[in-house]
Coordinates of N, CA and C in Angstrom, one line a residue:
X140 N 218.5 295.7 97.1 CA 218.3 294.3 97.4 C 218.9 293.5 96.3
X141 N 219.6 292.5 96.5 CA 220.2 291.6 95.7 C 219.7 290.2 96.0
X142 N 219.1 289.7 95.5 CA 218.9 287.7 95.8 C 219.7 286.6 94.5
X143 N 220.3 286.2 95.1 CA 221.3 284.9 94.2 C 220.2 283.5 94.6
X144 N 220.4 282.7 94.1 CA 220.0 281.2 94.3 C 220.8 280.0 93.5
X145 N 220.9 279.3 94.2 CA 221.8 278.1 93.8 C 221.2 276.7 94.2
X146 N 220.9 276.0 93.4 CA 220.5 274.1 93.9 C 221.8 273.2 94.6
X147 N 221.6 273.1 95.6 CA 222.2 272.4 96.4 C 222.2 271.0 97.0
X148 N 223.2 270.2 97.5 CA 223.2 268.8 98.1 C 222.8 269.0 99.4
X149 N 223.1 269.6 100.1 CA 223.7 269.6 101.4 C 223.0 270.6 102.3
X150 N 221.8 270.2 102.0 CA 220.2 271.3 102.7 C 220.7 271.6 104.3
X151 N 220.9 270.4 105.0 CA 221.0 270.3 106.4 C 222.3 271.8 107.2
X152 N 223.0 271.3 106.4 CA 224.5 272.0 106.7 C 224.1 273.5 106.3
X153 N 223.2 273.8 105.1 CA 222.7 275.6 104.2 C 221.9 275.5 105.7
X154 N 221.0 275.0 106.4 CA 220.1 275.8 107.2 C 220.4 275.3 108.9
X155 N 221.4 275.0 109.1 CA 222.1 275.3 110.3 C 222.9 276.7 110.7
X156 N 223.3 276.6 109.1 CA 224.3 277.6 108.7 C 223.6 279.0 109.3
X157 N 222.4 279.2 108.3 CA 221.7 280.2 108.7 C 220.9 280.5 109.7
X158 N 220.7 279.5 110.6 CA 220.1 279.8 111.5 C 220.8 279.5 112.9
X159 N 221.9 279.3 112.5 CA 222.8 279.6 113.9 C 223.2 281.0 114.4
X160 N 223.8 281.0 115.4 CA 224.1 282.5 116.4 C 225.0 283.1 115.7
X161 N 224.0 284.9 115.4 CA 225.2 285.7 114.9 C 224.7 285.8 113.3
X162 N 224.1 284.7 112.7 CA 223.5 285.0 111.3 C 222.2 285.4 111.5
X163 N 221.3 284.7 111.3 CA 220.4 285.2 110.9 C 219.5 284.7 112.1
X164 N 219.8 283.9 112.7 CA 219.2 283.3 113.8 C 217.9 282.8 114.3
X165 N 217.0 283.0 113.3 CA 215.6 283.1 113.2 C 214.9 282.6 112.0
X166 N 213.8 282.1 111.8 CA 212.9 281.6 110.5 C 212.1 283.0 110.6
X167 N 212.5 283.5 109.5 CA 211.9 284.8 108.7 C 210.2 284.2 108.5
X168 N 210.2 283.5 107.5 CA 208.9 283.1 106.8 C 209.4 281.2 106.6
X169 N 208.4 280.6 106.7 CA 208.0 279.1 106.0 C 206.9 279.0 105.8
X170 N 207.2 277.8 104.5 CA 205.9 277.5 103.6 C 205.8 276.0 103.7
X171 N 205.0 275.6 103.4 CA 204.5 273.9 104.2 C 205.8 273.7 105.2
X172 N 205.9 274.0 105.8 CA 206.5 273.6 107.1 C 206.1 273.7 108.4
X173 N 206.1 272.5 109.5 CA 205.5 272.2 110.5 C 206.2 272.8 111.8
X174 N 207.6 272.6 111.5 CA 208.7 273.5 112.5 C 208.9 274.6 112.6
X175 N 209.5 274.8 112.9 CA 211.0 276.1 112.7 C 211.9 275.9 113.5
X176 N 212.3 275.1 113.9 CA 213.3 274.3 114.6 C 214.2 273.8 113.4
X177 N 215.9 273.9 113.4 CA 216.4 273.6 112.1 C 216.9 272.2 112.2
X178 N 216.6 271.1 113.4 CA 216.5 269.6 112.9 C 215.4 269.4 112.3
X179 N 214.6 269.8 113.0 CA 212.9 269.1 112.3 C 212.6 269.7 111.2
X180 N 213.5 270.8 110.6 CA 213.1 271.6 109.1 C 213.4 270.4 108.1
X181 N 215.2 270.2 108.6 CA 215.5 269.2 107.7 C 215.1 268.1 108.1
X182 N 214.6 267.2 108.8 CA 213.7 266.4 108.6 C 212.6 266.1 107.7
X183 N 212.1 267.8 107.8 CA 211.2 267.7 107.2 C 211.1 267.7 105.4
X184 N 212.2 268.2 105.4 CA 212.9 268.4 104.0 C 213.4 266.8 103.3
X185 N 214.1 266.2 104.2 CA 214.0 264.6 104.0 C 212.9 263.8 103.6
X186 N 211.8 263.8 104.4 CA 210.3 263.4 103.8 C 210.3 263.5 102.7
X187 N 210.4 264.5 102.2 CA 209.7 265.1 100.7 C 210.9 265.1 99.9
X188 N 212.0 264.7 100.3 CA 213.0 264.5 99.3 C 213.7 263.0 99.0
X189 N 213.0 262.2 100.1 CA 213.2 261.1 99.8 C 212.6 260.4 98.4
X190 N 211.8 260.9 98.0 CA 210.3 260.8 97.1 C 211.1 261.2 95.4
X191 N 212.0 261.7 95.5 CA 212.8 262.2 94.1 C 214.6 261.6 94.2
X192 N 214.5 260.7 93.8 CA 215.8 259.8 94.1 C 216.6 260.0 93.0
X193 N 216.2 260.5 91.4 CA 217.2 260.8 90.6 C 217.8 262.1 91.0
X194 N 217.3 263.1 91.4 CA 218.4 264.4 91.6 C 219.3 264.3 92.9
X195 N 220.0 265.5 92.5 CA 221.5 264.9 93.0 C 221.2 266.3 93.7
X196 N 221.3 268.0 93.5 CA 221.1 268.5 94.1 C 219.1 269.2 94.6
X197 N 219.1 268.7 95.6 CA 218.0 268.5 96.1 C 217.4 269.6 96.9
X198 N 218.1 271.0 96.9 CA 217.5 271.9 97.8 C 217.7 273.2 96.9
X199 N 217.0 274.1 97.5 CA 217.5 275.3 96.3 C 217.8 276.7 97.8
X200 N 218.9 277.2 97.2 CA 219.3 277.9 98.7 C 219.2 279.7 98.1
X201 N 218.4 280.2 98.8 CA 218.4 281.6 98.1 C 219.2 282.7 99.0
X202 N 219.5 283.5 98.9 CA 220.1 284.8 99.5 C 219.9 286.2 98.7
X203 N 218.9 286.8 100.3 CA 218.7 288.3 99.8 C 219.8 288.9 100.9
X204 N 220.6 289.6 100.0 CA 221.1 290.7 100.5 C 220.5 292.2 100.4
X205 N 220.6 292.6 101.8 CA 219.8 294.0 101.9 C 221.8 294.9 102.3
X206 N 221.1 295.9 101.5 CA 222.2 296.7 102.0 C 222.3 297.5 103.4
X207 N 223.4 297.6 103.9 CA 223.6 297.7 105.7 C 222.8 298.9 105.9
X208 N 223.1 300.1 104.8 CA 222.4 301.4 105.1 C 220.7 301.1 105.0
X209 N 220.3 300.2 104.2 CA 219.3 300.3 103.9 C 218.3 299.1 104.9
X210 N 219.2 298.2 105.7 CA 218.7 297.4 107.0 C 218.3 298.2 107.8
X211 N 218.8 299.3 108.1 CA 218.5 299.9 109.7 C 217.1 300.4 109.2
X212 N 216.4 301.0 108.1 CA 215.4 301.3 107.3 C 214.1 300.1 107.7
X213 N 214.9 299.3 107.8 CA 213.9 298.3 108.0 C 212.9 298.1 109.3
X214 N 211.2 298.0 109.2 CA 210.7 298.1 110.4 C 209.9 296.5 110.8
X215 N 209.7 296.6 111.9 CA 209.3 295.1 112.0 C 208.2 294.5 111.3
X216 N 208.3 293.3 110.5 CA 207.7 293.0 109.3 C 207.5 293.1 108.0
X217 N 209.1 293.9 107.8 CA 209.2 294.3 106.1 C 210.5 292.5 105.9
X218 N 211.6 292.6 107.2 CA 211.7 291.2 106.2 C 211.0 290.2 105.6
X219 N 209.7 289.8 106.5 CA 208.9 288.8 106.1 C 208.0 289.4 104.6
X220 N 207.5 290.5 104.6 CA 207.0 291.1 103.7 C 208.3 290.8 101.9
X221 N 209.4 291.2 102.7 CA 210.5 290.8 101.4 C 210.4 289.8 100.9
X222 N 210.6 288.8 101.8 CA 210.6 286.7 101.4 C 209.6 286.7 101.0
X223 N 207.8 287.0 101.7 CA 206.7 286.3 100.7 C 206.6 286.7 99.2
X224 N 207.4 288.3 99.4 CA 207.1 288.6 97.8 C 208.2 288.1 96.9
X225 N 209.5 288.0 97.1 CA 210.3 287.2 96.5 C 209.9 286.1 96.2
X226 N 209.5 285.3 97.3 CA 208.9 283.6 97.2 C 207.8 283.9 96.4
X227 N 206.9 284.8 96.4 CA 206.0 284.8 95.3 C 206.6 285.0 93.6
X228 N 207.3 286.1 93.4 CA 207.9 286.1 92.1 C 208.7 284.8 91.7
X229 N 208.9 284.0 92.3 CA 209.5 283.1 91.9 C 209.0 282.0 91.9
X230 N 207.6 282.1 92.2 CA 207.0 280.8 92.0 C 207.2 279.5 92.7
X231 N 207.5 280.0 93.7 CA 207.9 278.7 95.1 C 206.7 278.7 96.2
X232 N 205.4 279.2 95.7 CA 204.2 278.9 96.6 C 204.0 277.7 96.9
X233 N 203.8 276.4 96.1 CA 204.0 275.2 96.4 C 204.8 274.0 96.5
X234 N 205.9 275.2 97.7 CA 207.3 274.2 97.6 C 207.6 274.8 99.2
X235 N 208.2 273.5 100.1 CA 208.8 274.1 101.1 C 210.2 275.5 101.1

């Protein structure tokens, strides 16, 4: 497994991205979020970012890569199992 992260402007466009047909198509795991619908995510991401008007990139965009041989390994509920523990080592429990 490999995970990169980068702060980003352009939250709406990163989670369309990913949850359109053919990627990933689905919400793995959310944290304070009321959706999982990807207008009302970023909506919801609006709310709480309207509130911090000096930053400029406003979202933080992560990517775990699993390797192809090591996906098909995968049984139902180890991705979610991946993200809580990632989102735990990283200290994003109290963050959307």
């Amino acid at each position: 497994m490999i995970a990169k992260g980068k702060a980003i402007a352009h939250g709406s466009n990163a989670i369309h991205y990913a949850l359109r047909e053919k990627k990933l198509g689905q919400v793995i795991a959310s944290n304070l979020l009321g959706s999982r619908e990807p207008a009302e995510i970023v909506s919801e991401f609006e709310m709480v970012n309207r509130h911090n008007e000096r930053c400029r990139n406003k979202y933080l965009r992560f990517e775990i890569g699993i390797a192809p041989q090591d996906e098909k390994k995968l049984r139902p509920g180890d991705l979610f199992q991946i993200v809580r523990s990632f989102a735990r080592k990283m200290n994003l429990g109290e963050h959307q």
